[in-house]
XYZ file of C-alpha atoms in Angstrom:
423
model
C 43.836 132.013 73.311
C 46.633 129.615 74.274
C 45.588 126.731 71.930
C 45.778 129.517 69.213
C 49.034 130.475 70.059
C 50.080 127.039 70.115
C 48.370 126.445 66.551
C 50.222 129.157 65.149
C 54.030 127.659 66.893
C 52.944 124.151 64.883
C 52.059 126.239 61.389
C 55.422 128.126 62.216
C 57.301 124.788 62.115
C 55.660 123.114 59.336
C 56.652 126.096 57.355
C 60.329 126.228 58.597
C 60.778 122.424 57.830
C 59.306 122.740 53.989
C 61.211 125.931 53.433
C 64.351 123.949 53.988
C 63.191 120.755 52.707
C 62.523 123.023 49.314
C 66.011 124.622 49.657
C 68.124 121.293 49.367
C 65.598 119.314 46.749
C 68.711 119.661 44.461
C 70.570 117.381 46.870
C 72.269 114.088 46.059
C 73.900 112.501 48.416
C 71.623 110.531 51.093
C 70.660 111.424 54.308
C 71.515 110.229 57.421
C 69.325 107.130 58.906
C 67.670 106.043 62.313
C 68.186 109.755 63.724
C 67.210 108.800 67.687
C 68.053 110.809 70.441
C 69.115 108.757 73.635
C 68.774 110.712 76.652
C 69.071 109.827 80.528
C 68.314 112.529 83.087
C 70.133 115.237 81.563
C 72.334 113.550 79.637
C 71.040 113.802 75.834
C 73.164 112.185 72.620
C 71.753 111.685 69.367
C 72.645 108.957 66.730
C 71.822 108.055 63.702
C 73.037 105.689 60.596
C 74.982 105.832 57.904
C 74.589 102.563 55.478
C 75.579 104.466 52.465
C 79.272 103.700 52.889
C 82.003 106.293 51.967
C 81.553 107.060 48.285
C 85.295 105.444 47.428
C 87.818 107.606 48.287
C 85.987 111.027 49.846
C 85.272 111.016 53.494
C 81.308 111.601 54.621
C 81.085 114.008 57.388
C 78.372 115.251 59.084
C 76.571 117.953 60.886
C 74.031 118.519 63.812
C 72.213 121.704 65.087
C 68.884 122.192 67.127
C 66.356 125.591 67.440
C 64.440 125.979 70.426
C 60.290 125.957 69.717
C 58.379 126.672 72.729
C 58.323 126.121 76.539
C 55.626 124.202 78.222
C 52.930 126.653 79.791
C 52.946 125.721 82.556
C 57.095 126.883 83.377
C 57.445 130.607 82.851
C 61.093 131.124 83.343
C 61.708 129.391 79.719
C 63.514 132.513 77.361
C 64.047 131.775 73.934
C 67.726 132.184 72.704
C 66.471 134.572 70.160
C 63.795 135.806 68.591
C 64.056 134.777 65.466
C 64.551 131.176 66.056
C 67.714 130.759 65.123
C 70.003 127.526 64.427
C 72.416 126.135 67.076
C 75.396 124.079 65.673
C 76.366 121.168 68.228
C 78.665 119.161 65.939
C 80.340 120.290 62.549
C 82.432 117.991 60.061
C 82.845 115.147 62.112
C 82.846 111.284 60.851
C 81.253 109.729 64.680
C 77.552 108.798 63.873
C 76.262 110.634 67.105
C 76.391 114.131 68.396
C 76.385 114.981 72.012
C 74.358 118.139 73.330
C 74.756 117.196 76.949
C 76.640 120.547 77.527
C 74.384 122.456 75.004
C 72.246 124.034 77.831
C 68.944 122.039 76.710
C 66.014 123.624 79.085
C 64.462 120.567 80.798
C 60.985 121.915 80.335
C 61.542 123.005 76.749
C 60.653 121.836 73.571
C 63.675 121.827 70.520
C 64.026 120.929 67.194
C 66.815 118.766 65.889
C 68.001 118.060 62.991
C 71.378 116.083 61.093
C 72.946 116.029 57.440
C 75.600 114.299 56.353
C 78.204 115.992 54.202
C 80.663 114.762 51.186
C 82.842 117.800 50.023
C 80.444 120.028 48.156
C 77.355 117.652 48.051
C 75.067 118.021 50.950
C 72.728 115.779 52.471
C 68.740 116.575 53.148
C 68.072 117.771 56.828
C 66.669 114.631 59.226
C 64.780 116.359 61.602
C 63.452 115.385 65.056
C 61.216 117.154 67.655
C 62.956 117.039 71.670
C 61.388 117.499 74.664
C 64.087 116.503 77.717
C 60.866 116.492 80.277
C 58.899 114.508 78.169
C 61.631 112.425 76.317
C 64.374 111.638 78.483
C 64.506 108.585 80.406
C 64.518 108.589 84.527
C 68.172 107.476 85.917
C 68.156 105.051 88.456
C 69.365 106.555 92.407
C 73.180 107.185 92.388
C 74.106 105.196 95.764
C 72.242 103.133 97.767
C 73.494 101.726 101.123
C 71.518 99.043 103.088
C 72.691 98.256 106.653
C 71.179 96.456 109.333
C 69.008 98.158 112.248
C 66.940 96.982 115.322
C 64.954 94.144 113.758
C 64.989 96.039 110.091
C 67.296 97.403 107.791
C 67.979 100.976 106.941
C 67.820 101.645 103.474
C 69.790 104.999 102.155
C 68.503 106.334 98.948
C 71.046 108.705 96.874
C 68.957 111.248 94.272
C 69.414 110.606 90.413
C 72.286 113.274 89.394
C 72.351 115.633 86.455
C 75.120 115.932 84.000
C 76.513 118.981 86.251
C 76.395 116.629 88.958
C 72.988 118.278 90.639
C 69.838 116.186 91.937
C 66.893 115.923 89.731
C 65.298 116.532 92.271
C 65.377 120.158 91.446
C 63.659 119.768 87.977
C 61.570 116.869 88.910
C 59.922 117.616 92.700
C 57.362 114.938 92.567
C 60.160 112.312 91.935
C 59.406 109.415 94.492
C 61.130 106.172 94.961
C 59.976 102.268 94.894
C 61.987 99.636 97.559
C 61.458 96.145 96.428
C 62.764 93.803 98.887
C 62.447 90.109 99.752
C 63.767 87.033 101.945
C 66.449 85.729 100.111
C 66.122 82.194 99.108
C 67.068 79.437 96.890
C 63.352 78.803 95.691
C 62.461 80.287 92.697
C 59.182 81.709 94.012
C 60.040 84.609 95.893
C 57.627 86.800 98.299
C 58.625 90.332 96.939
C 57.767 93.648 99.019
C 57.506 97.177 97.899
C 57.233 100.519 99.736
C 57.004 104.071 97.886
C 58.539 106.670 99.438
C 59.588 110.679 99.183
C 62.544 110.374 101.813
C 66.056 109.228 101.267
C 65.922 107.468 104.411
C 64.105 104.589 104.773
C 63.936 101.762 107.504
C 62.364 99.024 106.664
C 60.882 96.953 109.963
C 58.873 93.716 110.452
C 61.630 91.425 109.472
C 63.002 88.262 110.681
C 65.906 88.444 113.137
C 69.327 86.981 111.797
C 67.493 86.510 108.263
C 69.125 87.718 104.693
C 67.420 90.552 102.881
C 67.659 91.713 99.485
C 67.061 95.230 98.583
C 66.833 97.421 95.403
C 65.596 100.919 94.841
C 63.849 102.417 91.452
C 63.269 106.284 91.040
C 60.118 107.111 89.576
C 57.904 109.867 87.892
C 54.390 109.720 87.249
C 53.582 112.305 85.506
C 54.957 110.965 82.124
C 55.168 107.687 83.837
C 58.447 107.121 84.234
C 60.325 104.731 86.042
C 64.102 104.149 86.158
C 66.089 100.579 86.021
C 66.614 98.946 89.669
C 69.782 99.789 91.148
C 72.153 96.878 91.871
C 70.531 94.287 94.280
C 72.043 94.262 98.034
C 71.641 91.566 100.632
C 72.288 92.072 104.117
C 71.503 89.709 107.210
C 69.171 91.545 109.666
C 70.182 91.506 113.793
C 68.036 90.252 116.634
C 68.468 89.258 120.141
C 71.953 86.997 120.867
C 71.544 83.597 121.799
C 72.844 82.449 124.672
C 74.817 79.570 123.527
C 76.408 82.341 121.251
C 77.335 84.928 123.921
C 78.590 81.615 126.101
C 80.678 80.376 122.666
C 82.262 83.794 122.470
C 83.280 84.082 125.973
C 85.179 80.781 125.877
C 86.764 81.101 122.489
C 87.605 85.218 124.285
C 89.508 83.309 127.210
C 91.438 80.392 125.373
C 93.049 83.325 123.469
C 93.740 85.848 126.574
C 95.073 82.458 128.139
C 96.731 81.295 124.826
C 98.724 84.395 124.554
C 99.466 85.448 128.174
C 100.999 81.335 128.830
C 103.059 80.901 126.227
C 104.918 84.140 126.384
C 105.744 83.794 130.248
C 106.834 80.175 129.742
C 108.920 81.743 126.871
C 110.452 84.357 129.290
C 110.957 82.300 131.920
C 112.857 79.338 130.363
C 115.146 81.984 129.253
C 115.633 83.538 133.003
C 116.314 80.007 133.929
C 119.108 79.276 131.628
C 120.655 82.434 131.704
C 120.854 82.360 135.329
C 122.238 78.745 135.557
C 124.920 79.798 133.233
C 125.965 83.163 134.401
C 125.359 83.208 137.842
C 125.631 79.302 139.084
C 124.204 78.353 142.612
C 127.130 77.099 143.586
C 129.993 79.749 143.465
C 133.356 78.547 142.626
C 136.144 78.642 144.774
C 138.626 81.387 144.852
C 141.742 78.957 143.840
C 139.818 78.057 140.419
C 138.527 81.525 139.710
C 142.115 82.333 137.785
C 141.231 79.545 135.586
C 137.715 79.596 134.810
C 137.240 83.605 134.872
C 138.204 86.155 131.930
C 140.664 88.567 133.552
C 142.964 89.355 130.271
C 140.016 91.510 129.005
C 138.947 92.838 132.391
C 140.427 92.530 135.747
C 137.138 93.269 137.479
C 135.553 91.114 135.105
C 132.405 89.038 137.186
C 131.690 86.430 133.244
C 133.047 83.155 133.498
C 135.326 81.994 130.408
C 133.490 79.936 127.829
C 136.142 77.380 127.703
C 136.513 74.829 124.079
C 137.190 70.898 124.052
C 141.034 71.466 123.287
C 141.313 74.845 126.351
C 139.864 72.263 128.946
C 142.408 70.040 129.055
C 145.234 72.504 128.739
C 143.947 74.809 132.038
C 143.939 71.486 134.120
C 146.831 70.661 133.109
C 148.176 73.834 134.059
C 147.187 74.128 137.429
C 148.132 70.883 138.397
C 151.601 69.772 140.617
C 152.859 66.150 139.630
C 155.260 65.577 142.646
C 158.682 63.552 141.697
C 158.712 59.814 142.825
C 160.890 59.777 145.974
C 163.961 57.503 146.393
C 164.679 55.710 149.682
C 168.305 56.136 150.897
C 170.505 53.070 151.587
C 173.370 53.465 154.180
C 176.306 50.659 153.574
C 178.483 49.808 156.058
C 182.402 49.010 155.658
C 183.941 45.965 156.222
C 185.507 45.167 160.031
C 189.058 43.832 160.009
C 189.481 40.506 161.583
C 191.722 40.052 164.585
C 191.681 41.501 167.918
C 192.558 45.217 167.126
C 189.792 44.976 164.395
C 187.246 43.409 167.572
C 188.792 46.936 169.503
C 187.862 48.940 166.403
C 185.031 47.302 165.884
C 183.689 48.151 169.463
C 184.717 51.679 169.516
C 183.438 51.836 166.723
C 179.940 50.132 167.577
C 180.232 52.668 170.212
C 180.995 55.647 168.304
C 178.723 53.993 165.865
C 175.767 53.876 167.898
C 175.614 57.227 168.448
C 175.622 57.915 164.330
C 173.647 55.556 163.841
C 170.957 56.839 166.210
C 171.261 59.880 165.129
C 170.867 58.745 161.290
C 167.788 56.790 162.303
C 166.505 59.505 164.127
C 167.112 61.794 160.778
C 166.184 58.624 158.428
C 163.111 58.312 160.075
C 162.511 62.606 159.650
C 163.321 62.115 156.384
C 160.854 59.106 155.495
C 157.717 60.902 157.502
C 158.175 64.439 155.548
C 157.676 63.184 152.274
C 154.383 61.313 153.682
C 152.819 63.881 154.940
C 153.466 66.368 151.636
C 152.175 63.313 149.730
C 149.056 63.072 151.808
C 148.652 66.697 151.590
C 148.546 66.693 148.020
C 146.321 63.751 147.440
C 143.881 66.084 149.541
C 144.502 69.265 147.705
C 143.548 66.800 143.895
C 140.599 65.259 145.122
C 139.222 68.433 146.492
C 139.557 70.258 142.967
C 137.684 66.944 141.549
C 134.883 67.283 143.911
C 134.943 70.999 143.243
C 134.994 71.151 139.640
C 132.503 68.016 139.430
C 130.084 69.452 141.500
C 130.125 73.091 140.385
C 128.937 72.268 136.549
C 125.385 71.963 135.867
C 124.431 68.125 136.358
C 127.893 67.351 137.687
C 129.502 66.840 134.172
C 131.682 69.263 131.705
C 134.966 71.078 133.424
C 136.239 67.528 134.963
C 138.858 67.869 132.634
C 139.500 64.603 133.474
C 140.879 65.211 136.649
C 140.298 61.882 138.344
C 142.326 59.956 135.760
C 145.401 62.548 136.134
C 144.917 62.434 139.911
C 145.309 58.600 139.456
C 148.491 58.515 137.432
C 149.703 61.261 139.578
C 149.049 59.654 142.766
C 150.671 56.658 141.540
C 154.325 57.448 142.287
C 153.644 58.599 145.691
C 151.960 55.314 146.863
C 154.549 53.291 144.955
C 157.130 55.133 147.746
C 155.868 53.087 150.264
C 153.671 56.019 151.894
């Protein structure tokens, strides 16, 4: 009964394709060439040739429809369109040497009839027509994704399914779909050792390899009930893990410490050279004295004010000069007597006057000699007072040099009067 009913389908479509075969004998223009249909999973485009050219002027277009035959018996849930077996336009008028029926709703398990013309204002082309069967005819597509990483003495191999052109698995039209893991030891050699391993599951963990040894993996979907087998997805190589060596684990730990001790050092040196300086400059170990903190202290901005002046080459000289006393040379008095008369009243005069004399004159060497120790002692007080501000200012710059001001040589020239006195 079946192989009847399939007789009668083929009679059926013999006499559908010589009915129109009959209706456009009166045709002139040529038909279409090379009609193929390339199809991948669910993905179906057909093409065809055109080496006719474009007949001058007028533009050849052409047209593509299909009509659904039968289902295969064993898949019940195939429904015709229609009943009557109508045709299905795809692609009307257009110039592209290919029609796409991806999105025409093509059963997988069903069998169509396609068929092209080509077009040239009124003048039509004979019908190229060509049987379809997407279960039987359309090529496997290789798996989506695959990931390889490494595992405990393996690698894991993850398998994505082949996807439909609404982005579905074909796994749900093809349930017997397996897949085929070639992989190998990569080498330089041309002779390689290659492995395989059929599987069902996605997952896949591939063990009894090498430690710390490159693989390379790829994955092909197959079919075998029309024998089908996809192209290899793209090769991936990944080294395998194993147990660490201990020259490795040693090599790590070292390298692990220089750094810690690389950037830990240099940082505190870093913060510490700068503590050092800023603490020599700003707060000095030995404090100045209270006579020189006028000077070298900023009190116009701030009376309170604890930061010493930065001072310049030409303010150095000027603040010394300031603060220091130049005392005036001192002049020894003379004391001239008058001349005695001669005779005896100048000898009478002459001894009252020694007399009277003697008492002025003690008393002027008594006030002479005042005179002459005052101005030695305020000269040896001030020699003190200069070469305690030299020691001072030496001594209270970092390394002993900078706010001399060049004391010593003014103490000199200023010091140089006073000894000249006679003191």
């Amino acid at each position: 009964m079946r192989r009847s009913k399939m007789l009668f389908e083929c009679v059926l479509s013999a006499l559908v394709t010589a009915v129109w075969c009959v209706s456009e004998a009166s045709a002139t223009l040529p038909s279409p060439q090379g009609v193929t249909m390339q199809s991948l999973n669910t993905q179906y485009v057909l093409k065809w040739t055109w080496p006719h050219g474009s007949g001058g002027n007028r533009t050849v277009t052409f047209a593509a429809q299909y009509m659904p035959l039968r289902s295969i018996p064993t898949h019940r849930k195939f429904k015709l369109r229609s009943r009557n077996r109508s045709w299905s336009t795809v692609c009307e008028n257009i110039t592209d040497t290919q029609c796409d029926f991806s999105d025409s709703d093509l059963y997988y398990f069903g069998i169509y009839l396609l068929r092209v013309r080509a077009s040239r204002e009124k003048e039509n082309s004979d019908w190229v027509q060509q049987e379809f069967c997407p279960d039987k005819d359309a090529n496997l597509g290789p798996p989506s994704n695959v990931e390889v990483t490494p595992a405990n003495n393996g690698l894991t191999v993850n398998i994505s399914d082949p996807l439909t052109s609404k982005h579905t698995s074909m796994k749900d039209y093809l349930a017997y779909m397996y897949y085929s893991v070639q992989y190998w030891k990569h080498s330089t050699a041309e002779r390689k050792e290659y492995r395989y391993l059929n599987v069902t599951r996605n997952v896949v963990t591939l063990l009894k390899l090498e430690s710390w040894t490159l693989y390379c993996v790829k994955v092909q979907s197959r079919y075998d009930f029309y024998r089908k087998a996809s192209t290899f997805s793209p090769q991936q190589c990944v080294e395998t893990r194993g147990p660490t060596a201990l020259w490795q684990i040693l090599l790590v730990f070292l390298l692990s410490m220089a750094l810690c001790f690389a950037c830990i050092l240099f940082p505190s040196v870093i913060v510490l050279k700068a503590y050092s300086l800023v603490k020599r400059t700003f707060f000095p170990s030995c404090p100045i004295p209270s006579s020189l903190q006028e000077t070298f202290y900023d009190s116009s901005s701030s009376p309170s004010s604890d930061h010493p002046s930065l001072l310049t080459l030409e303010s150095e000289l000027e603040i010394c000069l300031q603060k220091l006393e130049i005392s005036p040379e001192v002049v020894p008095l003379e004391i001239h007597a008058a001349d005695e008369p001669e005779g005896p009243e100048g000898l009478r005069h002459s001894r009252q006057g020694s007399g009277d004399s003697g008492v002025y004159s003690a008393e002027d060497n008594s006030g002479r000699s005042n005179n002459m120790q005052e101005p030695g002692k305020v000269a040896e007080k001030r020699m003190d007072v200069l070469l305690n501000a030299r020691d001072v200012v030496i001594h209270s710059t970092p390394g002993g040099h900078g706010w001399n001001c060049g004391v010593p040589d003014l103490i000199a020239k200023t010091s140089q009067p006073v000894l000249d006195a006679g003191f």
